């Protein structure tokens, strides 16, 4: 699949170009974009070229689209002259321009991020009348969770509902697919009903799609492949229809190739028929049920019918159905398990949205204060313009245009940065279905431009109305009085102090909880992870789905495959050791409370939360982890009823206060306090097992001895020495030789493995740094404006005092006294806020690396130094550079 041009500049062109010109412009740019790649240009270079073309054509497109306004040089609201004057003012005050653009370029994307995320999850399927394609799913009223439906639900709904023109169902699974060998990586496939293609109104590009005859009992083994799979794995053979493809070890006839970009339902490469046979009462498969509403039927009508049918189903199965409800949901929303309101239905979303808008409002208020200062300093100019006949509306319009230019430039920069950041969120974009894109969309672009206009109204019109609301004579008097300096009110002072205080709070909290981001790196790692290959072994549905193998039988097959793969690996040349566990360093972990025999928890006490891993005997030897106390696991320790365990040193410290755990019995607890398993006898202690690249601080852990076939999910760490990735094809071959449906997932060197928590931790660290930087920059911008404009407005005073022999340092100290008072007040206010927060956290059980008092002082002094450096350097240089003779000329 050839990459498409970036979304953000395409959205910008759609917004700027006239409707009649839009298709031609986009087509020409897309053709050139593809030509560049065909000729060997790097994708990044092609994207940069596209961005340059879009930005370079912005002004010509605007002139063409709004020729009625710009064509004659004047218009009802503004003119080209206003834009030129606005650009001139931006260049004249580069410091303010850069500060304002920075604040809005950050504030607008942050303010839009929650709305953009909600819009991404609501993106409709790229099919005709997508709003009529819905999902029918089960909702558990006791757990407030949406569930996939059993096959019997699909049969009942398909036979009983009349609100749907067509209904279908699918199961997504990984499948081993190959032509001649078994070394190819598994691909995402889907078992679906033949009706699915009719619901989506999609036909094959070559051959045909699945038909009802394919899904009948005893039907042919056929497969439809995706366009990318056809190109990359099958060489784009035009005669592929009718050839044979092995799926889960079973030969299947290729009957069709789907069009480019069709990867329904997620990022699927092949499709096989989902066979549903009677009776279905013991069929344990769970499917996603979807359908297209019949003509003239609304989703609300369908919901009423689904509820009516659901009542009869509850009557038939009261025990299984007493907690479930059937819900009709938009397809994209239902696929992600969200409520029908999308992210808007999540309580946390409102908090995030308010926080994001708060950052935007703070940015707007700061810029408004800066522009108010600048507008006040231009009182003389505005008075002269008014005296020459310019109306108040004309003057306000020009000031609005200046602010709008700031907002549009900042919005463009912010959208560009956001789009580049979205490209780096690969772990999220790869988890989204094929039709969803984290990149900036046309709707987001329109929102951003709307926010730019709103910001211009706030930071441009309001100060302009305030300044131009006086009479001409008053403005002239103010212009003459400006030689003594610009007057700053209490509002601007409060804003500066609030910004500084927020920066202190953010820095203080970041300092305090930096131990949560402690990296176990360098000599902190205990595993030579670069020598190990990580892989997870699982079972795809494969032919088991067609034969309706029960989940119990499938689990047994998975356990048998795990045992046989482990035995094969241990005898494989080049393999030095093999470790098997449910959780390896860097992977997701299961966490439980813990009960210690003889140490009952006091009412209200939470106890220790610990990870719990099942490992096969020999795990610690394979990972080269010595037992610090007690003994390692032995083959006789495998006992499901009376298991033996080994704990790490963090468990000893946190759960037992350093007391010996040997011989004690511990038991994992669920979140509700009920036992999650039998008592475990502790026989040994190890260090915290971590790789050198781990981002998670050492945490309590329990390892339980288990038979290899009982380790599920089965995660392998295979010690190979240098270049462990080269063993991946051989590992796939071993797994598929053991069982054709055995899937190797996530194979990579162990030092590259990161859990979702670690990835989130990385972005949290970056987010904290960015937030601190924003708050400090905003606080510095206010102080900078105060200093810079004060120095500019008081040049006459500076000249006179300099001529009288006053030292320049003393002059600047006098001028900067107000700014320093505001900075100091903000720092003190922030320290008064962050101090109690840190002490409350410490009293609540948090153990800081430094005392809360030291951390508070560090935060205050750090912010004062940062803001002082950023805000005082420029104005100080400006003031010291004023010669008395030059200043007296003004």
PDB file of C-alpha atoms in Angstrom, residues 148-152 154 168-175 187-194 196 210 263-276 283-290 331 335 539-549 551 554 745:
ATOM      1  CA  UNK A 148     -18.537  -9.655  22.863  1.00  0.00           C
ATOM      2  CA  UNK A 149     -21.542 -11.861  22.234  1.00  0.00           C
ATOM      3  CA  UNK A 150     -21.763 -15.654  22.148  1.00  0.00           C
ATOM      4  CA  UNK A 151     -22.526 -17.249  18.789  1.00  0.00           C
ATOM      5  CA  UNK A 152     -26.032 -18.132  19.965  1.00  0.00           C
ATOM      6  CA  UNK A 154     -25.784 -13.869  16.704  1.00  0.00           C
ATOM      7  CA  UNK A 168     -23.119 -10.303  10.204  1.00  0.00           C
ATOM      8  CA  UNK A 169     -20.536 -11.436  12.733  1.00  0.00           C
ATOM      9  CA  UNK A 170     -16.759 -11.733  12.874  1.00  0.00           C
ATOM     10  CA  UNK A 171     -13.853 -12.967  14.995  1.00  0.00           C
ATOM     11  CA  UNK A 172     -10.406 -11.367  14.704  1.00  0.00           C
ATOM     12  CA  UNK A 173      -7.408 -13.632  15.313  1.00  0.00           C
ATOM     13  CA  UNK A 174      -3.766 -14.114  14.329  1.00  0.00           C
ATOM     14  CA  UNK A 175      -3.145 -16.836  11.759  1.00  0.00           C
ATOM     15  CA  UNK A 187      -0.897 -12.103  10.126  1.00  0.00           C
ATOM     16  CA  UNK A 188      -4.129 -10.626  11.429  1.00  0.00           C
ATOM     17  CA  UNK A 189      -7.078 -12.458   9.953  1.00  0.00           C
ATOM     18  CA  UNK A 190     -10.812 -12.565  10.462  1.00  0.00           C
ATOM     19  CA  UNK A 191     -13.466 -15.245  10.344  1.00  0.00           C
ATOM     20  CA  UNK A 192     -16.645 -13.539   9.199  1.00  0.00           C
ATOM     21  CA  UNK A 193     -20.029 -14.311   7.782  1.00  0.00           C
ATOM     22  CA  UNK A 194     -20.505 -13.936   4.025  1.00  0.00           C
ATOM     23  CA  UNK A 196     -20.416  -8.990   6.046  1.00  0.00           C
ATOM     24  CA  UNK A 210     -17.039 -14.902   0.406  1.00  0.00           C
ATOM     25  CA  UNK A 263      -8.677  -4.019   6.044  1.00  0.00           C
ATOM     26  CA  UNK A 264     -11.965  -4.576   7.861  1.00  0.00           C
ATOM     27  CA  UNK A 265     -12.505  -4.855  10.789  1.00  0.00           C
ATOM     28  CA  UNK A 266      -9.162  -3.600  12.113  1.00  0.00           C
ATOM     29  CA  UNK A 267      -5.945  -4.098  10.169  1.00  0.00           C
ATOM     30  CA  UNK A 268      -6.873  -7.444   8.705  1.00  0.00           C
ATOM     31  CA  UNK A 269      -5.029  -9.139   5.845  1.00  0.00           C
ATOM     32  CA  UNK A 270      -7.068 -12.274   5.124  1.00  0.00           C
ATOM     33  CA  UNK A 271     -10.698 -13.328   5.534  1.00  0.00           C
ATOM     34  CA  UNK A 272     -12.159 -16.805   5.996  1.00  0.00           C
ATOM     35  CA  UNK A 273     -15.782 -17.967   6.317  1.00  0.00           C
ATOM     36  CA  UNK A 274     -17.250 -18.108   9.822  1.00  0.00           C
ATOM     37  CA  UNK A 275     -19.229 -21.349  10.000  1.00  0.00           C
ATOM     38  CA  UNK A 276     -22.088 -21.611  12.451  1.00  0.00           C
ATOM     39  CA  UNK A 283     -20.339 -23.177  21.170  1.00  0.00           C
ATOM     40  CA  UNK A 284     -17.997 -21.101  23.319  1.00  0.00           C
ATOM     41  CA  UNK A 285     -16.889 -18.664  20.643  1.00  0.00           C
ATOM     42  CA  UNK A 286     -17.444 -14.952  21.197  1.00  0.00           C
ATOM     43  CA  UNK A 287     -18.129 -12.811  18.155  1.00  0.00           C
ATOM     44  CA  UNK A 288     -18.741  -9.176  17.270  1.00  0.00           C
ATOM     45  CA  UNK A 289     -22.256  -8.831  15.827  1.00  0.00           C
ATOM     46  CA  UNK A 290     -22.970  -5.963  13.445  1.00  0.00           C
ATOM     47  CA  UNK A 331     -19.833   0.787  14.764  1.00  0.00           C
ATOM     48  CA  UNK A 335     -15.672  -1.685  18.408  1.00  0.00           C
ATOM     49  CA  UNK A 539      -3.046 -20.315  19.617  1.00  0.00           C
ATOM     50  CA  UNK A 540      -5.004 -18.818  16.759  1.00  0.00           C
ATOM     51  CA  UNK A 541      -8.549 -19.970  16.059  1.00  0.00           C
ATOM     52  CA  UNK A 542      -7.522 -21.467  12.709  1.00  0.00           C
ATOM     53  CA  UNK A 543      -9.387 -24.597  11.791  1.00  0.00           C
ATOM     54  CA  UNK A 544     -10.384 -24.902  15.458  1.00  0.00           C
ATOM     55  CA  UNK A 545     -12.842 -22.087  14.845  1.00  0.00           C
ATOM     56  CA  UNK A 546     -14.422 -23.959  11.972  1.00  0.00           C
ATOM     57  CA  UNK A 547     -14.706 -27.208  13.945  1.00  0.00           C
ATOM     58  CA  UNK A 548     -15.966 -25.365  17.044  1.00  0.00           C
ATOM     59  CA  UNK A 549     -13.281 -26.649  19.375  1.00  0.00           C
ATOM     60  CA  UNK A 551     -12.170 -23.166  24.899  1.00  0.00           C
ATOM     61  CA  UNK A 554      -8.097 -25.092  22.942  1.00  0.00           C
ATOM     62  CA  UNK A 745       3.661 -13.021  18.878  1.00  0.00           C
TER      63      UNK A 745
END
